[in-house]
CSV table of N, CA and C in Angstrom, one decimal:
chain,number,residue,atom,x,y,z
A,1,UNK,N,65.9,-57.7,139.3
A,1,UNK,CA,64.8,-58.1,138.4
A,1,UNK,C,63.7,-58.2,138.9
A,2,UNK,N,62.7,-57.6,138.9
A,2,UNK,CA,61.4,-57.7,139.1
A,2,UNK,C,60.1,-57.9,137.7
A,3,UNK,N,59.6,-59.0,138.3
A,3,UNK,CA,58.8,-59.6,137.1
A,3,UNK,C,57.5,-58.5,137.8
A,4,UNK,N,56.8,-59.0,135.8
A,4,UNK,CA,56.2,-57.8,136.1
A,4,UNK,C,54.6,-58.3,136.7
A,5,UNK,N,53.5,-58.2,137.0
A,5,UNK,CA,52.3,-58.8,137.7
A,5,UNK,C,51.0,-59.2,136.4
A,6,UNK,N,50.8,-60.0,135.9
A,6,UNK,CA,49.5,-59.6,134.8
A,6,UNK,C,48.7,-59.9,135.7
A,7,UNK,N,47.7,-59.6,135.1
A,7,UNK,CA,46.2,-60.4,135.5
A,7,UNK,C,46.1,-61.4,134.8
A,8,UNK,N,45.2,-62.1,135.1
A,8,UNK,CA,44.7,-63.3,133.8
A,8,UNK,C,44.5,-63.4,133.0
A,9,UNK,N,43.5,-61.5,132.5
A,9,UNK,CA,43.1,-62.1,131.0
A,9,UNK,C,44.6,-60.8,130.2
A,10,UNK,N,45.4,-60.4,131.4
A,10,UNK,CA,46.2,-59.7,130.3
A,10,UNK,C,47.5,-61.0,130.2
A,11,UNK,N,47.4,-61.5,130.7
A,11,UNK,CA,48.3,-63.1,130.6
A,11,UNK,C,47.9,-63.9,129.9
A,12,UNK,N,46.5,-63.5,129.7
A,12,UNK,CA,46.0,-65.1,129.0
A,12,UNK,C,46.2,-64.0,126.8
A,13,UNK,N,45.5,-62.2,126.9
A,13,UNK,CA,46.2,-62.4,125.7
A,13,UNK,C,47.1,-62.2,125.3
A,14,UNK,N,48.4,-62.2,126.0
A,14,UNK,CA,49.6,-61.8,125.7
A,14,UNK,C,49.3,-63.3,125.3
A,15,UNK,N,49.8,-63.9,125.6
A,15,UNK,CA,49.9,-66.0,125.4
A,15,UNK,C,49.0,-66.1,123.9
A,16,UNK,N,48.1,-65.7,123.6
A,16,UNK,CA,47.3,-65.5,122.4
A,16,UNK,C,48.0,-65.1,121.7
A,17,UNK,N,48.4,-64.0,121.7
A,17,UNK,CA,49.1,-63.1,120.9
A,17,UNK,C,50.3,-64.2,120.5
A,18,UNK,N,51.4,-64.4,121.3
A,18,UNK,CA,52.5,-64.9,121.1
A,18,UNK,C,52.3,-66.1,120.1
A,19,UNK,N,50.6,-67.1,120.4
A,19,UNK,CA,50.9,-68.9,120.2
A,19,UNK,C,50.5,-67.7,118.5
A,20,UNK,N,49.4,-67.1,118.6
A,20,UNK,CA,49.5,-66.4,116.9
A,20,UNK,C,50.8,-66.5,115.9
A,21,UNK,N,51.7,-65.4,116.6
A,21,UNK,CA,52.8,-64.9,116.2
A,21,UNK,C,53.5,-66.1,115.4
A,22,UNK,N,53.7,-67.2,117.0
A,22,UNK,CA,54.9,-68.5,116.7
A,22,UNK,C,53.9,-68.7,115.6
A,23,UNK,N,52.5,-69.4,115.1
A,23,UNK,CA,51.9,-69.7,114.2
A,23,UNK,C,52.0,-69.7,112.9
A,24,UNK,N,52.2,-67.9,112.9
A,24,UNK,CA,52.3,-66.9,111.5
A,24,UNK,C,54.0,-67.3,110.8
A,25,UNK,N,54.3,-67.2,112.1
A,25,UNK,CA,55.9,-67.6,112.1
A,25,UNK,C,56.2,-69.0,111.2
A,26,UNK,N,55.6,-69.6,111.7
A,26,UNK,CA,55.9,-71.3,111.6
A,26,UNK,C,55.4,-71.2,109.8
A,27,UNK,N,54.0,-70.7,109.7
A,27,UNK,CA,53.6,-70.8,108.5
A,27,UNK,C,54.6,-70.2,107.2
A,28,UNK,N,54.8,-69.1,108.1
A,28,UNK,CA,56.5,-68.3,106.7
A,28,UNK,C,57.4,-69.9,106.6
A,29,UNK,N,57.8,-70.0,107.8
A,29,UNK,CA,59.3,-71.0,107.4
A,29,UNK,C,58.9,-71.9,106.6
A,30,UNK,N,57.6,-72.2,107.3
A,30,UNK,CA,57.1,-74.1,106.0
A,30,UNK,C,56.9,-73.7,104.7
A,31,UNK,N,56.6,-71.9,104.4
A,31,UNK,CA,56.5,-71.4,102.9
A,31,UNK,C,58.3,-71.4,102.3
A,32,UNK,N,58.6,-71.0,103.0
A,32,UNK,CA,60.1,-70.6,102.9
A,32,UNK,C,61.0,-72.0,102.2
A,33,UNK,N,60.3,-72.8,103.2
A,33,UNK,CA,61.5,-73.8,103.6
A,33,UNK,C,60.9,-75.0,101.9
A,34,UNK,N,60.0,-75.1,101.5
A,34,UNK,CA,59.0,-74.9,100.2
A,34,UNK,C,59.5,-74.4,99.2
A,35,UNK,N,59.6,-73.0,98.8
A,35,UNK,CA,59.8,-72.5,98.0
A,35,UNK,C,62.1,-72.8,97.8
A,36,UNK,N,62.4,-72.8,99.1
A,36,UNK,CA,64.1,-73.4,98.7
A,36,UNK,C,63.9,-74.9,98.6
A,37,UNK,N,63.2,-76.4,99.4
A,37,UNK,CA,62.8,-77.1,98.2
A,37,UNK,C,62.9,-77.0,96.5
A,38,UNK,N,61.7,-76.1,96.1
A,38,UNK,CA,61.6,-76.3,94.9
A,38,UNK,C,63.0,-75.5,93.8
A,39,UNK,N,63.6,-74.5,94.4
A,39,UNK,CA,64.8,-73.9,94.1
A,39,UNK,C,65.9,-74.8,93.9
A,40,UNK,N,66.2,-75.6,94.5
A,40,UNK,CA,66.8,-76.9,95.0
A,40,UNK,C,66.7,-78.3,93.5
A,41,UNK,N,65.7,-77.7,93.5
A,41,UNK,CA,65.2,-79.0,92.2
A,41,UNK,C,65.3,-77.9,91.3
A,42,UNK,N,65.2,-77.2,90.8
A,42,UNK,CA,65.5,-76.3,89.6
A,42,UNK,C,67.3,-76.6,89.4
A,43,UNK,N,67.7,-76.3,91.0
A,43,UNK,CA,68.9,-76.2,90.5
A,43,UNK,C,69.5,-77.4,89.7
A,44,UNK,N,68.5,-78.7,90.4
A,44,UNK,CA,69.5,-79.5,89.7
A,44,UNK,C,68.9,-80.0,88.6
A,45,UNK,N,67.8,-79.6,88.0
A,45,UNK,CA,67.1,-79.8,87.1
A,45,UNK,C,68.5,-78.3,85.8
A,46,UNK,N,68.7,-77.6,86.4
A,46,UNK,CA,70.3,-76.6,85.6
A,46,UNK,C,70.9,-77.7,85.2
A,47,UNK,N,71.6,-78.1,86.4
A,47,UNK,CA,72.9,-79.2,86.0
A,47,UNK,C,72.2,-80.4,85.3
A,48,UNK,N,71.5,-80.5,84.6
A,48,UNK,CA,71.4,-81.8,84.4
A,48,UNK,C,71.1,-81.0,82.9
A,49,UNK,N,70.3,-79.8,82.7
A,49,UNK,CA,70.6,-79.5,81.6
A,49,UNK,C,72.1,-79.2,80.7
A,50,UNK,N,72.9,-78.4,81.7
A,50,UNK,CA,73.5,-77.9,81.1
A,50,UNK,C,74.5,-79.4,81.1
A,51,UNK,N,74.8,-80.1,81.8
A,51,UNK,CA,75.5,-81.6,81.0
A,51,UNK,C,74.8,-82.0,79.9
A,52,UNK,N,73.5,-82.3,79.5
A,52,UNK,CA,72.6,-82.8,78.6
A,52,UNK,C,73.2,-81.5,77.2
A,53,UNK,N,73.4,-80.7,77.5
A,53,UNK,CA,73.7,-79.8,76.4
A,53,UNK,C,75.0,-79.8,76.1
A,54,UNK,N,75.9,-80.1,77.4
A,54,UNK,CA,77.9,-79.6,76.2
A,54,UNK,C,77.5,-81.5,76.3
A,55,UNK,N,77.1,-82.1,76.0
A,55,UNK,CA,77.4,-83.9,75.8
A,55,UNK,C,76.0,-83.8,74.3
A,56,UNK,N,75.5,-82.3,74.1
A,56,UNK,CA,74.7,-83.0,72.9
A,56,UNK,C,75.5,-82.1,72.0
A,57,UNK,N,76.8,-80.9,72.5
A,57,UNK,CA,77.6,-80.0,71.2
A,57,UNK,C,78.7,-81.6,71.4
A,58,UNK,N,79.2,-81.8,72.3
A,58,UNK,CA,80.4,-82.5,72.3
A,58,UNK,C,79.8,-83.7,70.8
A,59,UNK,N,78.9,-84.4,70.6
A,59,UNK,CA,77.8,-84.9,69.7
A,59,UNK,C,78.3,-83.9,68.8
A,60,UNK,N,77.2,-83.5,68.2
A,60,UNK,CA,77.4,-82.3,67.4
A,60,UNK,C,79.0,-82.4,67.0
A,61,UNK,N,79.5,-81.7,67.7
A,61,UNK,CA,81.2,-81.2,67.2
A,61,UNK,C,81.8,-83.2,66.8
A,62,UNK,N,81.6,-83.9,67.0
A,62,UNK,CA,82.3,-84.9,66.4
A,62,UNK,C,81.9,-85.6,65.4
A,63,UNK,N,80.3,-85.4,65.0
A,63,UNK,CA,79.6,-85.5,63.8
A,63,UNK,C,80.0,-84.6,63.2
A,64,UNK,N,80.0,-83.7,63.1
A,64,UNK,CA,80.1,-82.7,62.1
A,64,UNK,C,81.8,-82.3,61.9
A,65,UNK,N,83.0,-83.0,62.3
A,65,UNK,CA,84.0,-83.3,62.5
A,65,UNK,C,84.3,-84.8,61.6
A,66,UNK,N,83.6,-85.6,61.0
A,66,UNK,CA,83.2,-86.0,60.6
A,66,UNK,C,83.3,-86.0,59.8
A,67,UNK,N,81.7,-85.2,59.2
A,67,UNK,CA,81.4,-85.2,58.3
A,67,UNK,C,82.6,-84.0,57.5
A,68,UNK,N,83.0,-83.5,57.3
A,68,UNK,CA,84.3,-82.7,57.0
A,68,UNK,C,84.9,-83.9,56.7
A,69,UNK,N,85.4,-84.3,57.6
A,69,UNK,CA,86.7,-85.5,56.9
A,69,UNK,C,86.5,-87.0,55.9
A,70,UNK,N,84.8,-86.7,56.0
A,70,UNK,CA,85.0,-87.4,55.1
A,70,UNK,C,84.9,-86.7,53.4
A,71,UNK,N,83.9,-85.3,53.8
A,71,UNK,CA,84.8,-84.5,52.4
A,71,UNK,C,85.5,-84.3,52.1
A,72,UNK,N,87.0,-84.3,53.1
A,72,UNK,CA,87.5,-83.8,52.1
A,72,UNK,C,88.6,-85.0,51.5
A,73,UNK,N,88.3,-86.0,52.6
A,73,UNK,CA,88.7,-87.5,51.5
A,73,UNK,C,88.6,-87.4,49.8
A,74,UNK,N,86.9,-87.0,50.0
A,74,UNK,CA,86.7,-86.8,48.7
A,74,UNK,C,86.4,-85.7,47.7
A,75,UNK,N,87.7,-84.8,48.5
A,75,UNK,CA,88.4,-83.4,47.3
A,75,UNK,C,89.3,-83.7,46.7
A,76,UNK,N,89.9,-85.3,48.0
A,76,UNK,CA,91.6,-85.0,48.0
A,76,UNK,C,91.3,-86.3,46.4
A,77,UNK,N,90.2,-87.3,46.9
A,77,UNK,CA,90.4,-87.7,45.6
A,77,UNK,C,90.0,-87.5,44.1
A,78,UNK,N,89.3,-86.7,44.8
A,78,UNK,CA,88.5,-85.9,43.1
A,78,UNK,C,89.9,-85.0,42.4
A,79,UNK,N,91.1,-84.6,43.2
A,79,UNK,CA,91.8,-83.8,42.5
A,79,UNK,C,93.1,-84.6,42.3
A,80,UNK,N,93.2,-86.5,42.8
A,80,UNK,CA,93.6,-87.1,42.7
A,80,UNK,C,93.4,-87.8,41.0
A,81,UNK,N,92.6,-87.9,40.8
A,81,UNK,CA,91.7,-88.0,39.4
A,81,UNK,C,92.5,-87.9,38.1
A,82,UNK,N,92.2,-88.6,36.9
A,82,UNK,CA,92.9,-88.3,36.5
A,82,UNK,C,92.2,-87.5,35.0
A,83,UNK,N,90.0,-87.5,35.2
A,83,UNK,CA,89.8,-86.4,34.4
A,83,UNK,C,88.6,-85.3,35.9
A,84,UNK,N,90.4,-85.0,36.6
A,84,UNK,CA,89.8,-83.2,36.9
A,84,UNK,C,88.8,-82.4,36.5
A,85,UNK,N,87.3,-82.7,37.7
A,85,UNK,CA,86.5,-81.7,37.1
A,85,UNK,C,86.7,-80.3,38.3
A,86,UNK,N,87.4,-79.4,37.9
A,86,UNK,CA,87.8,-78.5,38.2
A,86,UNK,C,86.6,-78.0,39.2
A,87,UNK,N,85.7,-77.9,38.5
A,87,UNK,CA,83.9,-77.4,38.8
A,87,UNK,C,83.5,-78.1,39.8
A,88,UNK,N,83.6,-79.4,39.6
A,88,UNK,CA,83.2,-80.3,41.2
A,88,UNK,C,83.9,-80.2,42.0
A,89,UNK,N,85.5,-80.4,41.9
A,89,UNK,CA,86.9,-79.4,43.2
A,89,UNK,C,85.9,-78.6,43.9
A,90,UNK,N,85.8,-77.3,43.4
A,90,UNK,CA,85.1,-76.2,43.7
A,90,UNK,C,83.8,-76.2,44.7
A,91,UNK,N,83.4,-77.1,43.9
A,91,UNK,CA,82.2,-77.3,44.4
A,91,UNK,C,81.7,-78.1,46.1
A,92,UNK,N,82.9,-79.0,46.4
A,92,UNK,CA,83.7,-79.8,47.2
A,92,UNK,C,84.0,-79.0,48.0
A,93,UNK,N,84.9,-78.6,47.7
A,93,UNK,CA,85.4,-77.2,48.8
A,93,UNK,C,84.6,-76.3,49.4
A,94,UNK,N,83.9,-75.6,48.9
A,94,UNK,CA,82.8,-74.3,49.2
A,94,UNK,C,81.8,-75.3,49.7
A,95,UNK,N,81.4,-76.7,50.0
A,95,UNK,CA,80.6,-77.6,51.2
A,95,UNK,C,81.8,-78.2,51.8
A,96,UNK,N,82.9,-77.8,51.9
A,96,UNK,CA,83.8,-77.9,53.3
A,96,UNK,C,83.1,-77.0,53.9
A,97,UNK,N,84.1,-76.1,53.4
A,97,UNK,CA,83.9,-74.8,54.0
A,97,UNK,C,82.7,-74.5,54.9
A,98,UNK,N,81.6,-74.3,54.0
A,98,UNK,CA,80.5,-74.1,54.9
A,98,UNK,C,79.7,-75.2,56.0
A,99,UNK,N,80.0,-76.2,55.7
A,99,UNK,CA,80.1,-77.6,57.5
A,99,UNK,C,80.9,-76.7,58.3
A,100,UNK,N,82.4,-76.4,57.8
A,100,UNK,CA,83.0,-75.7,58.4
A,100,UNK,C,82.7,-74.2,59.3
A,101,UNK,N,82.0,-73.6,59.0
A,101,UNK,CA,81.6,-72.5,59.5
A,101,UNK,C,79.8,-73.2,60.2
A,102,UNK,N,79.3,-74.0,59.7
A,102,UNK,CA,78.2,-74.9,60.2
A,102,UNK,C,78.4,-74.9,61.8
A,103,UNK,N,79.6,-76.0,61.6
A,103,UNK,CA,80.0,-76.7,63.2
A,103,UNK,C,80.3,-75.6,64.3
A,104,UNK,N,81.0,-73.8,63.5
A,104,UNK,CA,81.6,-72.6,64.1
A,104,UNK,C,80.9,-72.4,64.9
A,105,UNK,N,79.4,-72.4,64.5
A,105,UNK,CA,78.2,-71.6,64.4
A,105,UNK,C,77.1,-72.3,66.1
A,106,UNK,N,77.5,-73.8,65.6
A,106,UNK,CA,76.6,-74.9,66.4
A,106,UNK,C,78.0,-74.3,67.9
A,107,UNK,N,79.1,-74.8,67.6
A,107,UNK,CA,80.4,-74.4,68.8
A,107,UNK,C,79.6,-73.2,69.4
A,108,UNK,N,79.3,-72.6,68.4
A,108,UNK,CA,78.7,-70.9,69.6
A,108,UNK,C,77.7,-70.9,70.1
A,109,UNK,N,76.8,-71.8,69.5
A,109,UNK,CA,75.6,-71.8,69.9
A,109,UNK,C,75.4,-72.3,70.9
A,110,UNK,N,76.2,-73.6,71.2
A,110,UNK,CA,75.4,-74.6,72.0
A,110,UNK,C,76.8,-73.5,73.6
A,111,UNK,N,77.7,-73.1,73.1
A,111,UNK,CA,78.1,-72.4,74.1
A,111,UNK,C,78.0,-71.4,74.8
A,112,UNK,N,77.5,-70.5,74.1
A,112,UNK,CA,76.0,-69.9,74.7
A,112,UNK,C,75.1,-70.2,75.3
A,113,UNK,N,74.7,-71.4,75.6
A,113,UNK,CA,73.6,-71.6,75.9
A,113,UNK,C,73.4,-72.0,77.3
A,114,UNK,N,75.0,-72.8,76.9
A,114,UNK,CA,75.4,-73.4,78.2
A,114,UNK,C,76.2,-72.3,79.2
A,115,UNK,N,76.7,-71.3,78.6
A,115,UNK,CA,76.7,-70.0,79.5
A,115,UNK,C,75.2,-68.9,80.9
A,116,UNK,N,74.5,-69.6,79.4
A,116,UNK,CA,73.7,-68.7,79.5
A,116,UNK,C,72.4,-69.5,81.1
A,117,UNK,N,72.6,-71.1,80.7
A,117,UNK,CA,72.3,-72.0,81.9
A,117,UNK,C,73.0,-72.0,83.3
A,118,UNK,N,74.6,-71.6,82.6
A,118,UNK,CA,75.2,-71.5,83.7
A,118,UNK,C,74.2,-70.1,84.7
A,119,UNK,N,74.8,-69.1,84.1
A,119,UNK,CA,74.5,-68.1,84.6
A,119,UNK,C,73.1,-67.9,85.5
A,120,UNK,N,71.8,-68.7,84.6
A,120,UNK,CA,70.6,-69.2,85.6
A,120,UNK,C,71.4,-69.6,86.6
A,121,UNK,N,71.9,-70.6,86.7
A,121,UNK,CA,72.0,-71.6,87.8
A,121,UNK,C,72.7,-70.0,89.0
A,122,UNK,N,73.5,-70.1,88.5
A,122,UNK,CA,74.4,-69.2,89.3
A,122,UNK,C,73.1,-67.3,90.0
A,123,UNK,N,72.0,-67.2,90.0
A,123,UNK,CA,71.4,-66.3,89.9
A,123,UNK,C,70.4,-67.8,91.0
A,124,UNK,N,70.1,-68.4,90.5
A,124,UNK,CA,69.3,-69.4,91.8
A,124,UNK,C,70.3,-70.0,92.8
A,125,UNK,N,71.4,-69.4,92.9
A,125,UNK,CA,72.2,-70.4,94.1
A,125,UNK,C,72.4,-69.1,94.9
A,126,UNK,N,72.3,-67.6,94.3
A,126,UNK,CA,71.5,-66.6,95.2
A,126,UNK,C,70.8,-66.6,95.6
A,127,UNK,N,70.2,-67.1,94.3
A,127,UNK,CA,68.0,-67.0,95.2
A,127,UNK,C,68.2,-67.3,96.4
A,128,UNK,N,68.7,-68.9,96.4
A,128,UNK,CA,68.6,-69.9,97.3
A,128,UNK,C,69.0,-69.9,99.0
A,129,UNK,N,70.7,-69.5,98.4
A,129,UNK,CA,71.0,-68.6,99.8
A,129,UNK,C,69.7,-67.5,100.9
A,130,UNK,N,69.3,-66.8,99.5
A,130,UNK,CA,68.8,-65.5,100.2
A,130,UNK,C,67.5,-66.4,101.0
A,131,UNK,N,66.9,-67.1,100.3
A,131,UNK,CA,65.9,-68.1,101.2
A,131,UNK,C,66.4,-68.4,102.2
A,132,UNK,N,68.0,-69.3,102.2
A,132,UNK,CA,67.7,-70.1,103.6
A,132,UNK,C,68.4,-68.8,104.5
A,133,UNK,N,68.5,-67.6,104.0
A,133,UNK,CA,69.8,-66.8,105.5
A,133,UNK,C,68.2,-66.6,106.0
A,134,UNK,N,67.0,-66.4,105.0
A,134,UNK,CA,65.3,-66.0,105.5
A,134,UNK,C,64.9,-67.1,106.6
A,135,UNK,N,65.0,-68.3,105.8
A,135,UNK,CA,64.8,-69.6,107.1
A,135,UNK,C,65.3,-69.7,108.0
A,136,UNK,N,66.1,-69.4,108.2
A,136,UNK,CA,67.3,-69.1,109.7
A,136,UNK,C,66.9,-67.9,110.4
A,137,UNK,N,66.6,-66.8,109.8
A,137,UNK,CA,66.0,-65.5,110.5
A,137,UNK,C,64.6,-65.8,111.2
A,138,UNK,N,63.6,-66.8,110.3
A,138,UNK,CA,62.4,-66.6,110.8
A,138,UNK,C,62.7,-68.1,111.8
A,139,UNK,N,63.5,-69.2,111.7
A,139,UNK,CA,63.7,-70.3,112.8
A,139,UNK,C,64.5,-69.3,114.0
A,140,UNK,N,65.2,-68.4,114.3
A,140,UNK,CA,65.5,-67.4,115.4
A,140,UNK,C,64.3,-66.5,115.8
A,141,UNK,N,63.5,-66.0,115.0
A,141,UNK,CA,62.1,-65.4,115.4
A,141,UNK,C,61.2,-66.4,115.9
A,142,UNK,N,61.4,-67.3,115.7
A,142,UNK,CA,60.2,-68.7,116.1
A,142,UNK,C,60.8,-68.9,117.6
A,143,UNK,N,61.7,-69.1,118.0
A,143,UNK,CA,62.1,-69.8,118.8
A,143,UNK,C,62.7,-68.3,120.0
A,144,UNK,N,63.1,-67.0,119.9
A,144,UNK,CA,62.4,-65.9,120.6
A,144,UNK,C,61.0,-66.2,121.2
A,145,UNK,N,60.1,-66.3,119.7
A,145,UNK,CA,58.8,-65.6,120.5
A,145,UNK,C,58.2,-67.3,121.6
A,146,UNK,N,58.8,-68.4,121.3
A,146,UNK,CA,58.5,-69.4,122.0
A,146,UNK,C,58.8,-69.1,123.4
A,147,UNK,N,60.3,-68.6,123.3
A,147,UNK,CA,61.2,-68.4,124.8
A,147,UNK,C,60.0,-67.5,125.0
A,148,UNK,N,59.9,-66.6,124.5
A,148,UNK,CA,58.9,-65.5,125.8
A,148,UNK,C,57.7,-66.3,125.5
A,149,UNK,N,56.8,-66.8,124.9
A,149,UNK,CA,55.8,-67.6,125.1
A,149,UNK,C,56.1,-68.3,127.3
A,150,UNK,N,56.5,-68.1,126.3
A,150,UNK,CA,57.8,-69.6,128.0
A,150,UNK,C,57.3,-68.9,129.0
A,151,UNK,N,58.1,-68.0,128.8
A,151,UNK,CA,58.2,-66.6,130.0
A,151,UNK,C,57.2,-66.5,131.4
A,152,UNK,N,56.4,-65.9,129.2
A,152,UNK,CA,54.7,-65.0,129.6
A,152,UNK,C,54.3,-66.8,131.1
A,153,UNK,N,54.1,-67.6,130.2
A,153,UNK,CA,53.5,-68.9,131.2
A,153,UNK,C,53.9,-69.0,131.8
A,154,UNK,N,55.0,-69.0,132.6
A,154,UNK,CA,55.9,-69.3,133.8
A,154,UNK,C,55.5,-68.0,134.3
A,155,UNK,N,55.2,-66.9,134.6
A,155,UNK,CA,55.2,-65.4,135.0
A,155,UNK,C,53.6,-65.9,136.1
């Protein structure tokens, strides 16, 4: 292996070009790291939102179940009363059915929202993985440029 000979001007130009390329790669690297940190923060936020939505859904379910139980007790007491008013019992049964339908709608909506948030989180995971790969590639490029710069300086 024969080292090429450079005149001083060529050597300084190569060194300057490599230093500029290193600065450029470092800037890209810094930008990628910042994007990665932002994505990680968003991921944490999505996780918190999903947990919050799940808790909200469970609270709604429990609250609605309590209301349905109360309404069923009222219906039972109305049926057992001597002066049974069929219309009142029918209205109470209708309210129970509406409450049950409403509960199912809320459960479905909450499940859909959680599923949507989970999908967005998965998308962000993939994006974060790509950003990490870009970051690793930029680090490798930066290392190669720094090695090349050292070799040129030693020449």
